[in-house]
mmCIF file of C-alpha atoms and ligand atoms in Angstrom:
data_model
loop_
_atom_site.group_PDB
_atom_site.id
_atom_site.type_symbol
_atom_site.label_atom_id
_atom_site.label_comp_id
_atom_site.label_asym_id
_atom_site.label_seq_id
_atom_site.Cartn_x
_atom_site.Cartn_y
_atom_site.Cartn_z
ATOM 1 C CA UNK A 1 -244.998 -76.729 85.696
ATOM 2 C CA UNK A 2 -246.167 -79.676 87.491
ATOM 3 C CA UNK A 3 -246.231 -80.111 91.268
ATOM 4 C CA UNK A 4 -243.527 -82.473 91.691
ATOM 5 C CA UNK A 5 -243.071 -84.649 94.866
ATOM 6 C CA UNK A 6 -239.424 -85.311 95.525
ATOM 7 C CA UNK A 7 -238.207 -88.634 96.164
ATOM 8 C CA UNK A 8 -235.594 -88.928 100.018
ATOM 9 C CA UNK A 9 -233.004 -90.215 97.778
ATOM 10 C CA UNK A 10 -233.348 -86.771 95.794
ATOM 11 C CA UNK A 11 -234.362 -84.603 99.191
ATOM 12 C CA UNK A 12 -230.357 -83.954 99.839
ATOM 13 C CA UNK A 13 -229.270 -83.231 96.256
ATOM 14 C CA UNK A 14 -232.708 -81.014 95.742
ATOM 15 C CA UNK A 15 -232.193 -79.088 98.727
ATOM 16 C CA UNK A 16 -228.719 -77.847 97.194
ATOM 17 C CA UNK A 17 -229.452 -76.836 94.184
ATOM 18 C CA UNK A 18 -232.469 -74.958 95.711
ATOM 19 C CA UNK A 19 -229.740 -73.241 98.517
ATOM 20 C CA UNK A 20 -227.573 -72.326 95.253
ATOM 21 C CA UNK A 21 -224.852 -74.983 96.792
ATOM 22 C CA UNK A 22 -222.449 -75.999 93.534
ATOM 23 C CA UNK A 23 -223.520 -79.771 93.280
ATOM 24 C CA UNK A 24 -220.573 -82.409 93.650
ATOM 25 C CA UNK A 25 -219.791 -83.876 90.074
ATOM 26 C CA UNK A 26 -220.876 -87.762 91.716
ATOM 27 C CA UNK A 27 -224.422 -86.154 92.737
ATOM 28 C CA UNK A 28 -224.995 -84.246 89.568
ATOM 29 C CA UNK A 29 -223.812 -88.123 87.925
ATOM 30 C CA UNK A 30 -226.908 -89.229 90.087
ATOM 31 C CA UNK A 31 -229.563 -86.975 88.910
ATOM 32 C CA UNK A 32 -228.924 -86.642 85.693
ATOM 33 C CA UNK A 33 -228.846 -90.447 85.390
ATOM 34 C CA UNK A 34 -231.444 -91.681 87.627
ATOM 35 C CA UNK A 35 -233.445 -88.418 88.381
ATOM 36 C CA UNK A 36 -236.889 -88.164 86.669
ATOM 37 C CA UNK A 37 -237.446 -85.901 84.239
ATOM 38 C CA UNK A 38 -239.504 -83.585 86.162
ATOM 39 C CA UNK A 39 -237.741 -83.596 89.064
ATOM 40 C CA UNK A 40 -235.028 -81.969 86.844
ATOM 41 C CA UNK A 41 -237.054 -80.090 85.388
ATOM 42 C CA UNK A 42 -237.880 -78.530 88.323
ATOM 43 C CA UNK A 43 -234.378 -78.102 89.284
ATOM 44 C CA UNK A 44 -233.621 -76.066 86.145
ATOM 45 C CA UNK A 45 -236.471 -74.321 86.651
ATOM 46 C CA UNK A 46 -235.890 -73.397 90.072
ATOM 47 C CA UNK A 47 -232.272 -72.016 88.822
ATOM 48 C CA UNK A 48 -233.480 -70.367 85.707
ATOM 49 C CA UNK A 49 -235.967 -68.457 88.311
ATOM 50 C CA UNK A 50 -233.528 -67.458 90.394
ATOM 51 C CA UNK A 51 -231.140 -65.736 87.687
ATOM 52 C CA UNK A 52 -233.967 -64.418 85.592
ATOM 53 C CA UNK A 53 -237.162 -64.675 86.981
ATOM 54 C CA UNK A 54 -240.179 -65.093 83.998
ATOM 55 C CA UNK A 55 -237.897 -62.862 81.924
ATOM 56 C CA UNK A 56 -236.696 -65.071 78.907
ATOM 57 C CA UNK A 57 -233.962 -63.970 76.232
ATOM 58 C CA UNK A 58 -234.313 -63.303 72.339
ATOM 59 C CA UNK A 59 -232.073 -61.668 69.271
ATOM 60 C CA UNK A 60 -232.694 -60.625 66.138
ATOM 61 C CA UNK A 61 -230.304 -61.868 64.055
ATOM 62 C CA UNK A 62 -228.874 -63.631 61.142
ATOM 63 C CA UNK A 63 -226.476 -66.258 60.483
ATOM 64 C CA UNK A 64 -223.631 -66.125 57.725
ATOM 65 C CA UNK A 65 -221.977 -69.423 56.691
ATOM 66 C CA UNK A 66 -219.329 -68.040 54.842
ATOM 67 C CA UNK A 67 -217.838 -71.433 53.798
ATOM 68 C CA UNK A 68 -218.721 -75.090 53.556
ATOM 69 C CA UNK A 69 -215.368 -76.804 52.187
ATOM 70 C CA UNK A 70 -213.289 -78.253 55.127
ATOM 71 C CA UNK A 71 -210.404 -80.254 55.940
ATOM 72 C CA UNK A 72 -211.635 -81.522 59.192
ATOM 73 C CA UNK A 73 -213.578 -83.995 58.280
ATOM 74 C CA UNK A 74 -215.872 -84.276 61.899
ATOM 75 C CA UNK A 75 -218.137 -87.567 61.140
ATOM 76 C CA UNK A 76 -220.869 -85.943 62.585
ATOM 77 C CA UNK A 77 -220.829 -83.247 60.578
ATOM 78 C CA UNK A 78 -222.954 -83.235 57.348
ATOM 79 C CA UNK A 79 -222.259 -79.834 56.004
ATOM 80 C CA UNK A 80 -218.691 -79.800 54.929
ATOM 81 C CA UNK A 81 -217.612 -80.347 51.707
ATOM 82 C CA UNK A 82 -213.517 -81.406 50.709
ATOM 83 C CA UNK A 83 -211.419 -78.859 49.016
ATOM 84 C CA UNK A 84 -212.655 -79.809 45.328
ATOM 85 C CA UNK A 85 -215.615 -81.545 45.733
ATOM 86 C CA UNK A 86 -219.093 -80.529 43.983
ATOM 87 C CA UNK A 87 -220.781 -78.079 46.452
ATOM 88 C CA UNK A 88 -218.477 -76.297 47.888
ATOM 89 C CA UNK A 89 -218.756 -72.588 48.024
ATOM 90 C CA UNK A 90 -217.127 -69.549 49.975
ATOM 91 C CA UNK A 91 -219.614 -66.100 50.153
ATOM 92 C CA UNK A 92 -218.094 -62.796 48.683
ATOM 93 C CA UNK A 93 -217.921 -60.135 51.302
ATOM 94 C CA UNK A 94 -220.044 -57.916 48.961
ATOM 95 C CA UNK A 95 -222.560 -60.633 48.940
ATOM 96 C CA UNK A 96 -222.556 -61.076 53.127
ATOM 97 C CA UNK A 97 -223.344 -57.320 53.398
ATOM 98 C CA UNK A 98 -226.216 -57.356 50.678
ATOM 99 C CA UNK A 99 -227.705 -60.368 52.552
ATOM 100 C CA UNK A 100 -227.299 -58.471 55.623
ATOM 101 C CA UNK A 101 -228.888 -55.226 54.196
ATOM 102 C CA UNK A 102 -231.912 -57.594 53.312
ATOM 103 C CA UNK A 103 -232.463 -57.624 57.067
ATOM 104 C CA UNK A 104 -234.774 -55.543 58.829
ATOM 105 C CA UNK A 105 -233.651 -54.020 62.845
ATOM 106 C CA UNK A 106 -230.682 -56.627 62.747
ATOM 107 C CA UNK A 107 -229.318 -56.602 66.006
ATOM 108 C CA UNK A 108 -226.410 -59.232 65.604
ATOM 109 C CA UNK A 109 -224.649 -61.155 63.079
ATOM 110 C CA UNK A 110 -223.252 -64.782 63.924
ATOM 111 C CA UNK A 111 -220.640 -66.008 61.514
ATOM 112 C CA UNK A 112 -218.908 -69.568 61.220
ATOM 113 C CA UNK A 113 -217.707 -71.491 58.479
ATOM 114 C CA UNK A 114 -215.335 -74.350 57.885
ATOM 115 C CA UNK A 115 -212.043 -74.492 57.838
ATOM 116 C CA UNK A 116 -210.719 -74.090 54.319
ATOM 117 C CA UNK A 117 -207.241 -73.816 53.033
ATOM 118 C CA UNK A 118 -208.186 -71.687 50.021
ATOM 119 C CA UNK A 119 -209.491 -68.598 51.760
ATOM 120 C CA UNK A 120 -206.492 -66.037 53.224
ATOM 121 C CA UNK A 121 -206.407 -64.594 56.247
ATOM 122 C CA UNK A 122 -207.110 -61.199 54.920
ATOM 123 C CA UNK A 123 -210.523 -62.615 54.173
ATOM 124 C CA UNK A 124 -211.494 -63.135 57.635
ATOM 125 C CA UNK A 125 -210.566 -59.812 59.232
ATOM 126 C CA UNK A 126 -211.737 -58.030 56.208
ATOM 127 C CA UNK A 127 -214.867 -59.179 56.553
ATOM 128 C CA UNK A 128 -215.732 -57.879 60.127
ATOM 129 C CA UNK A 129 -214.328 -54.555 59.167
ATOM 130 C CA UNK A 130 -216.916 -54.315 56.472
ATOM 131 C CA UNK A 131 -219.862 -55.890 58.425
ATOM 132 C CA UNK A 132 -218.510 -53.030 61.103
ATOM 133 C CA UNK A 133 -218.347 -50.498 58.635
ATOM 134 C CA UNK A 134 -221.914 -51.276 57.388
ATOM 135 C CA UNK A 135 -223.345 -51.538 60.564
ATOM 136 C CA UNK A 136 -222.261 -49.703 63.590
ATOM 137 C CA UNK A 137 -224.246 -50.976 65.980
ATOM 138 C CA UNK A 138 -224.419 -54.421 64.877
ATOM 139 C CA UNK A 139 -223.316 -57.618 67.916
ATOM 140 C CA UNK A 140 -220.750 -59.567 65.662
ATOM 141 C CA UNK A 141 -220.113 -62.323 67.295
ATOM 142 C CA UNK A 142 -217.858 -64.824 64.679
ATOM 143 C CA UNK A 143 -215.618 -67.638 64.532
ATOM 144 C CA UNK A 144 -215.541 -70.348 66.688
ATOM 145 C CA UNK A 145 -212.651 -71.299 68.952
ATOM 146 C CA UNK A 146 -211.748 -73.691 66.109
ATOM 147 C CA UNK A 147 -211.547 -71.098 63.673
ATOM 148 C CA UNK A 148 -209.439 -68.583 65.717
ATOM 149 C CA UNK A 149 -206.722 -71.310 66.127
ATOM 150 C CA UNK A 150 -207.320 -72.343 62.395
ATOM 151 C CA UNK A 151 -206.719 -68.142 61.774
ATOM 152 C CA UNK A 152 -203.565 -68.485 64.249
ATOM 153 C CA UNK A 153 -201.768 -71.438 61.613
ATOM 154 C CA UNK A 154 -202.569 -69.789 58.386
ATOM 155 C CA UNK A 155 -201.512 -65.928 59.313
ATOM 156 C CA UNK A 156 -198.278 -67.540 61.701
ATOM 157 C CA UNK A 157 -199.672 -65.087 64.270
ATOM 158 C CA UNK A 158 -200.114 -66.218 68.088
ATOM 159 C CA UNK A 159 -204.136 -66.648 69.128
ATOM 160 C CA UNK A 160 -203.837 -63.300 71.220
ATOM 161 C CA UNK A 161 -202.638 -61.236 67.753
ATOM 162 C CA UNK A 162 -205.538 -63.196 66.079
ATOM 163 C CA UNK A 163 -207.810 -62.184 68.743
ATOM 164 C CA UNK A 164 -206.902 -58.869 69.137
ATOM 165 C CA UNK A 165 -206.522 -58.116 64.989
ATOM 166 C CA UNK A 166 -210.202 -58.774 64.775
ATOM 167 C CA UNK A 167 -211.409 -57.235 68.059
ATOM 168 C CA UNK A 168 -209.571 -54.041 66.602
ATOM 169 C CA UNK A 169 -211.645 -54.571 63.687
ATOM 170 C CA UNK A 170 -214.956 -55.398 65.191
ATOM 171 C CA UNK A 171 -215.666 -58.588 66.821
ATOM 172 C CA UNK A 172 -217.735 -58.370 70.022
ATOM 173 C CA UNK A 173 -217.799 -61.633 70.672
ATOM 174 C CA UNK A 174 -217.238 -65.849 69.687
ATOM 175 C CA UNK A 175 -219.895 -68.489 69.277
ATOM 176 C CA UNK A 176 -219.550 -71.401 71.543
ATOM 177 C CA UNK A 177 -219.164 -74.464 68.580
ATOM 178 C CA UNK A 178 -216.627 -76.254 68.127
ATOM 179 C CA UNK A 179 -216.278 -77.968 71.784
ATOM 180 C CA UNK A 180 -218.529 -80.938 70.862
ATOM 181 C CA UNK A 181 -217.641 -83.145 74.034
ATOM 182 C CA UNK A 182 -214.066 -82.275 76.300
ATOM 183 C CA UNK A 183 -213.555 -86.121 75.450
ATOM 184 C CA UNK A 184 -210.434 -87.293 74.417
ATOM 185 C CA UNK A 185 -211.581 -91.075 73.568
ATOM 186 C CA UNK A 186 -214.309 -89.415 71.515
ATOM 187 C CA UNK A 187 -212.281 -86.492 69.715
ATOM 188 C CA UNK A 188 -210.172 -89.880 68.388
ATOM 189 C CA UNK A 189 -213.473 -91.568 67.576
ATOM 190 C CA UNK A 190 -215.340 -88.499 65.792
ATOM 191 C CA UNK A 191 -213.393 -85.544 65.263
ATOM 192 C CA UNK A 192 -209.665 -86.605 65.163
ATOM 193 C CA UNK A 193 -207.714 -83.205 63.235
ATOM 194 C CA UNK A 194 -209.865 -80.955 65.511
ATOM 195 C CA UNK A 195 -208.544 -79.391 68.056
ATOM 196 C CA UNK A 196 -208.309 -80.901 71.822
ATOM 197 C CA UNK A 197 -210.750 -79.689 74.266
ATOM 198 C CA UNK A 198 -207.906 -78.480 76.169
ATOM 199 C CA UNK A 199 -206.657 -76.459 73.189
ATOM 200 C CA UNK A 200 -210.361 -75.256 72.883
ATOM 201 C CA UNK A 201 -210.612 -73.750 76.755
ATOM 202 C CA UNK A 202 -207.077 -72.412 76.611
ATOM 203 C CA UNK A 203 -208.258 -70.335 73.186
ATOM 204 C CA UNK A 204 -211.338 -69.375 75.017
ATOM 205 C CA UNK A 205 -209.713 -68.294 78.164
ATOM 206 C CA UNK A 206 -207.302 -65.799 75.775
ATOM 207 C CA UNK A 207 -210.452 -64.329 74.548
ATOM 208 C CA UNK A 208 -211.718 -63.377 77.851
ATOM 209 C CA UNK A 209 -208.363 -62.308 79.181
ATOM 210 C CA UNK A 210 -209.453 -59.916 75.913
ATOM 211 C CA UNK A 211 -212.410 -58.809 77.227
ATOM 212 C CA UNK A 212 -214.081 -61.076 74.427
ATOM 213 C CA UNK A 213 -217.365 -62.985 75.859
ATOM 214 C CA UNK A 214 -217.654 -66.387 74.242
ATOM 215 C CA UNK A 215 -220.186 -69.113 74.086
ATOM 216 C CA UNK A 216 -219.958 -72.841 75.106
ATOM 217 C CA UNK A 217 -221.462 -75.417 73.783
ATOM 218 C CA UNK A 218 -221.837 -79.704 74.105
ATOM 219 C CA UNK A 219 -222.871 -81.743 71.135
ATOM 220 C CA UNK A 220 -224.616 -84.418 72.753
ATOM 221 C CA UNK A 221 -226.825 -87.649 71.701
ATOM 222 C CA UNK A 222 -224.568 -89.197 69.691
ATOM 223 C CA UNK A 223 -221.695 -91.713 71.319
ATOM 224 C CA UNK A 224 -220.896 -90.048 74.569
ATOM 225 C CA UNK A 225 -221.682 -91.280 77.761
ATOM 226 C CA UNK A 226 -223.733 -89.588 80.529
ATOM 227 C CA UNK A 227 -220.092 -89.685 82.651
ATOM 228 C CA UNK A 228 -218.527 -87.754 79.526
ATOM 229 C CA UNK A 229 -221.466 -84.894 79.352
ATOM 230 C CA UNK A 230 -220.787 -84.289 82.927
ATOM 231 C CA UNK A 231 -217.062 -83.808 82.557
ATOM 232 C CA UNK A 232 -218.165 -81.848 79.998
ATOM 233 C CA UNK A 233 -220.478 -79.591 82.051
ATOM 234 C CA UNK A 234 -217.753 -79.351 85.200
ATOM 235 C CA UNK A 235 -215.230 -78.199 83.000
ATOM 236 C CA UNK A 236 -216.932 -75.504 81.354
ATOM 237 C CA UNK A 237 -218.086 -74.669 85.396
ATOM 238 C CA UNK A 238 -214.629 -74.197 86.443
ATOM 239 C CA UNK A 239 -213.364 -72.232 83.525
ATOM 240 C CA UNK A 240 -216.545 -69.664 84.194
ATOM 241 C CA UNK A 241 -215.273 -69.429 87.954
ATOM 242 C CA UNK A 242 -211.590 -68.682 86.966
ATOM 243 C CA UNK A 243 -212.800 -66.299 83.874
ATOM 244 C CA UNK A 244 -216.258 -64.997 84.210
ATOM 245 C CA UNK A 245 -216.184 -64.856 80.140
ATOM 246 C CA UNK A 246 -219.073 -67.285 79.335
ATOM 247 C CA UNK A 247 -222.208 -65.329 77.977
ATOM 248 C CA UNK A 248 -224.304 -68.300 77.024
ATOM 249 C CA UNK A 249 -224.432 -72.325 76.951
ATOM 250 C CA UNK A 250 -225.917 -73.972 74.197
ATOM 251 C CA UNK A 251 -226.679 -77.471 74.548
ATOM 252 C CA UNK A 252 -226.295 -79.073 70.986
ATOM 253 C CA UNK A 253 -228.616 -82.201 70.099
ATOM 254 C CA UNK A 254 -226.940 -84.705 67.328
ATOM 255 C CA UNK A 255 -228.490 -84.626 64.460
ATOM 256 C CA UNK A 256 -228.263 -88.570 63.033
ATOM 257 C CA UNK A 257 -228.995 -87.160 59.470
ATOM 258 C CA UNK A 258 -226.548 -86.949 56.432
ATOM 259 C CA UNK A 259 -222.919 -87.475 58.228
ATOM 260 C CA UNK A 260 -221.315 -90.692 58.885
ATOM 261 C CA UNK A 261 -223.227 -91.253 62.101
ATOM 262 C CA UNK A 262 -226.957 -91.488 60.453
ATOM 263 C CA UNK A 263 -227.161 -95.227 61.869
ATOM 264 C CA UNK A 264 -227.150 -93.664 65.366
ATOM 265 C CA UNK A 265 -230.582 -92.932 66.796
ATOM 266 C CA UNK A 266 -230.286 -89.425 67.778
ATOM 267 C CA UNK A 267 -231.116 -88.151 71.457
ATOM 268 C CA UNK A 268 -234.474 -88.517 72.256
ATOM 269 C CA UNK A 269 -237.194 -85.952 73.482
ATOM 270 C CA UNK A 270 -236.531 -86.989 76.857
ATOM 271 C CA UNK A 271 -232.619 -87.061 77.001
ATOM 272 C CA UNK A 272 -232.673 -83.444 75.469
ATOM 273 C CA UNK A 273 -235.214 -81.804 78.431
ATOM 274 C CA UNK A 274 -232.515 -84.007 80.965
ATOM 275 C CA UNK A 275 -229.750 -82.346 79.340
ATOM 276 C CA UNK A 276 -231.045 -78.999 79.021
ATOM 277 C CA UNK A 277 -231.928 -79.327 82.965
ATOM 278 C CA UNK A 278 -228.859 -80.640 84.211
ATOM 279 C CA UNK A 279 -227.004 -77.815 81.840
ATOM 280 C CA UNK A 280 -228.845 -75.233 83.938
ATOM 281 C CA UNK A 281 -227.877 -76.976 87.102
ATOM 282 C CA UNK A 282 -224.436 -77.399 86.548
ATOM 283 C CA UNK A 283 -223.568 -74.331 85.351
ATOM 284 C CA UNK A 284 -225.699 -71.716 87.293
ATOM 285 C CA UNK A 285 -222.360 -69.641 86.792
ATOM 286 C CA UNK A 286 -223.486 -69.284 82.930
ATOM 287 C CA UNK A 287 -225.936 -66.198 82.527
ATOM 288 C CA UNK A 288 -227.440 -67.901 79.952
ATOM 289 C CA UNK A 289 -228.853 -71.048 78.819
ATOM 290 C CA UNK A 290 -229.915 -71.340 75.858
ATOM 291 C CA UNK A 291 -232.998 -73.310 73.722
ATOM 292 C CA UNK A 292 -231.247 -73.514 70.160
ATOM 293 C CA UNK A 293 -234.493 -73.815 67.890
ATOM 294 C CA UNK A 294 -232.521 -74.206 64.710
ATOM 295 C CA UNK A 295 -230.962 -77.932 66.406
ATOM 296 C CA UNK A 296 -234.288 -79.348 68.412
ATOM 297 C CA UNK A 297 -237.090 -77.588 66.724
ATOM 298 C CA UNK A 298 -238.910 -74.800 67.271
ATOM 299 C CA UNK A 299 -242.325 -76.774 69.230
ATOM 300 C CA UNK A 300 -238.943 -78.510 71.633
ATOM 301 C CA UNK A 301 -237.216 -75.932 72.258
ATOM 302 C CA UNK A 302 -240.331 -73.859 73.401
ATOM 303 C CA UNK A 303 -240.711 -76.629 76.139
ATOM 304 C CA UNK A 304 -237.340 -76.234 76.858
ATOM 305 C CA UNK A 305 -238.058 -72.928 78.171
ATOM 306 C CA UNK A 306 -239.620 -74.940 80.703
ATOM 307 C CA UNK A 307 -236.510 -77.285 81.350
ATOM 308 C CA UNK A 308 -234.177 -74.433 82.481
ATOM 309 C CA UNK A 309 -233.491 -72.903 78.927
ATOM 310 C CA UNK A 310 -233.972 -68.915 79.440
ATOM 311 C CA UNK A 311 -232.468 -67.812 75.518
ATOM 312 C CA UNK A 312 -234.562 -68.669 72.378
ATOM 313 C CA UNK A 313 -231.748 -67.532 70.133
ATOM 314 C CA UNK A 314 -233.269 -65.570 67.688
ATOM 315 C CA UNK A 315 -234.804 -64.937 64.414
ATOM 316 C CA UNK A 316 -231.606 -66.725 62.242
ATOM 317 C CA UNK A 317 -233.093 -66.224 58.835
ATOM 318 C CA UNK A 318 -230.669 -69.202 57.649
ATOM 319 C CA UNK A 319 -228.572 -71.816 58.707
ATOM 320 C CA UNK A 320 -226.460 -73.915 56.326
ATOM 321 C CA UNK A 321 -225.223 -76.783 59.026
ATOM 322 C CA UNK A 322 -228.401 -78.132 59.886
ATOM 323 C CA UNK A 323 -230.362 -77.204 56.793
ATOM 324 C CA UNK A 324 -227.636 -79.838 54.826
ATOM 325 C CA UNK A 325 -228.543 -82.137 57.535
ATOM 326 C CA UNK A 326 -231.695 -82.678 57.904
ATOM 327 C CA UNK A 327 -232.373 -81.012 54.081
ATOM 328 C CA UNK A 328 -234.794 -79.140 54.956
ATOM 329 C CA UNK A 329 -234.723 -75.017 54.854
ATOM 330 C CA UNK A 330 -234.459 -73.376 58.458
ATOM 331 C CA UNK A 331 -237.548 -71.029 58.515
ATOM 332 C CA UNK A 332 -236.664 -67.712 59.708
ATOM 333 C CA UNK A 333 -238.653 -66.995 62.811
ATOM 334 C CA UNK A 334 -240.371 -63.999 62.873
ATOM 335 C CA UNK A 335 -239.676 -61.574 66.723
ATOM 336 C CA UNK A 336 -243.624 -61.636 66.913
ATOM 337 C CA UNK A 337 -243.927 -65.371 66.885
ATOM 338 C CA UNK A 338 -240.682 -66.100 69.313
ATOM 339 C CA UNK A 339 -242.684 -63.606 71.529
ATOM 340 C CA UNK A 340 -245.822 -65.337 71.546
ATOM 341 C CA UNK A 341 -244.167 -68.740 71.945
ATOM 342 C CA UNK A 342 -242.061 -67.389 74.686
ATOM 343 C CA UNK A 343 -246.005 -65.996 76.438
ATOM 344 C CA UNK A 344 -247.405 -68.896 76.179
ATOM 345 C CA UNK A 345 -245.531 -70.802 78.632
ATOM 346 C CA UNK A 346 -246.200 -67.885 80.855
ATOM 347 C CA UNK A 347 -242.811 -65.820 80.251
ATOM 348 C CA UNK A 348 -241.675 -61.866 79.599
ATOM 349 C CA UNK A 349 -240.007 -62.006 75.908
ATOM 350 C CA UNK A 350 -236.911 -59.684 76.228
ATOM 351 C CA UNK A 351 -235.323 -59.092 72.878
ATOM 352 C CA UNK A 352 -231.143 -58.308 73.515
HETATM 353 S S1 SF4 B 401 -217.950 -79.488 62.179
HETATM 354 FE FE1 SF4 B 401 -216.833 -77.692 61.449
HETATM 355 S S2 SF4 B 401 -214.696 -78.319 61.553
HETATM 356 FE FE2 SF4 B 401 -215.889 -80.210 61.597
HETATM 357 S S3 SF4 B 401 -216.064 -80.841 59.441
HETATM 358 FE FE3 SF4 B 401 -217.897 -79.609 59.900
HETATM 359 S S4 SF4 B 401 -217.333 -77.572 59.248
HETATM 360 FE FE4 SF4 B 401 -215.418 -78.702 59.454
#
């Protein structure tokens, strides 16, 4: 990383971040809007140093998209299909553990799907039993936030009975989608019948009253302001104080293809690597943050392992949301090549 000199108007706000002092929301405002790329950069890095050192994190694993028909209807999502409409499929359980079979030293298995009103209940908790049955030792980590309170409507069951139905069956832990931006004037704009972000934290706070880790995650680039992200970030940092059940943060770049939002730009190069860095800054009370390859790219995301990501995911295989995006297949990627990618920016690959 580059030498970087640090402005006096920055001296104050580096100084605290470098002491581990929690930055107040109107300073973190200032550096993630005005700051220079490299001076956050630095930042991150200095905080992704701190927790981990050169170490930097990696999975095996594959993911399952078990259905694309929805009802939600999220404009900036390009990989749902209505009830009916040519496209739509929902995997067999048979056919989830054969594709899992096909997958040599899997080490986890990361489920989501949309929400759709044909599939029962049963479906969902049978499933983890059998991907539990079939492999022991397999990290299931499944349905969103989104999904649990979807699972909470159709069985008439509280989120806790939900929760605990499918721990009982399996489930180590929940992916962090779903939360898109804690914006109300946005959740009207872009994603009106999902859930609230307040609905969203209290589902996630149940799961860790559990014992269930869960992800977090920000979709960002798309009509959100830098004030929103930030909100965002402080919420998700006050939550991990109260709970301590955050495993990972994944910061989520827009993709502006195939969804009702392809006349947007898309975040650029440069706003990713800010919000990466100011990710790692806000919430140095998240173990993890982490460089989602499938989203920004696999030749990004390896700089973003110099931003203040320290997780590279993992292998994935497949992945149906952004492969109906951007049409293009997601190319599995193989633990050799993470490994060498996470070397040469000068950093110990440790596969979890
Ligand atoms: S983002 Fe999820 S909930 Fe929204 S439409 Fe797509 S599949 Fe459905």
């Amino acid at each position: 990383m580059l030498e970087v000199v640090i402005s006096k108007e920055f001296e104050d706000i580096a100084k605290k971040v470098k002491s581990g002092v929690p930055l107040e929301k109107d300073e973190a405002l200032y550096l993630y809007k005005e700051g220079d790329l490299f001076l956050l950069g630095k930042l991150a890095q200095d905080v992704k140093e701190r927790l981990h050192g050169k170490k930097y994190y990696y999975t095996i694993n594959r993911h399952i998209n078990y259905t694309n028909i929805c009802t939600t209807g999220c404009k900036f999502c390009g990989y749902h299909k209505k009830p009916g409409e040519e496209g739509g499929y929902v995997l067999e359980i048979p056919q989830v553990i054969e594709t899992l079979k096909n997958t040599p030293e899997l080490k986890e298995v990361h489920i989501v799907g949309g929400l759709n009103p044909s599939i029962p209940y049963e479906y969902y908790v049978d499933l983890i039993k059998e991907v539990r049955k079939n492999f022991p030792k397999v990290r299931i980590r499944a349905y969103t936030c989104v999904e649990i309170d979807w699972l909470s409507k159709i069985s008439g069951k509280s989120v806790k009975e939900v929760l605990l139905e499918l721990k009982e069956a399996g489930l180590n832990s929940i992916p962090g989608g779903g939360a898109e931006v804690f914006s109300e004037r946005i959740r009207k704009e872009l994603f009106p019948a999902k859930i609230s972000g307040d609905k969203w934290i209290k589902i996630a706070k149940i799961a860790h009253e559990l014992g269930i880790p869960t992800n977090a995650t920000l979709l960002f680039g798309h009509i959100e302001t830098d004030e929103e992200i930030i909100e965002h970030l402080f919420k998700l940092r006050e939550v991990q104080e109260e709970t301590k059940g955050f495993y990972c943060f994944i910061p989520l770049a827009f993709i502006p293809e195939g969804n009702e939002l392809s006349y947007l730009p898309g975040p650029s190069a440069h706003k990713i690597l800010k919000t990466i860095a100011i990710s790692r800054i806000i919430l140095d009370n998240f173990p993890h943050i982490k460089a989602y390859w499938v989203f920004l790219g696999v030749k990004l995301a390896q700089v973003a392992l110099l931003w203040g990501a320290d997780h590279f995911h993992g292998t994935v295989f497949e992945e149906k949301i952004s492969e109906s995006m951007k049409k293009t297949q997601v190319m599995k990627l193989p633990p050799k090549e993470i490994q060498r990618l996470i070397r040469e920016v000068g950093g110990i690959p440790v596969e979890v």
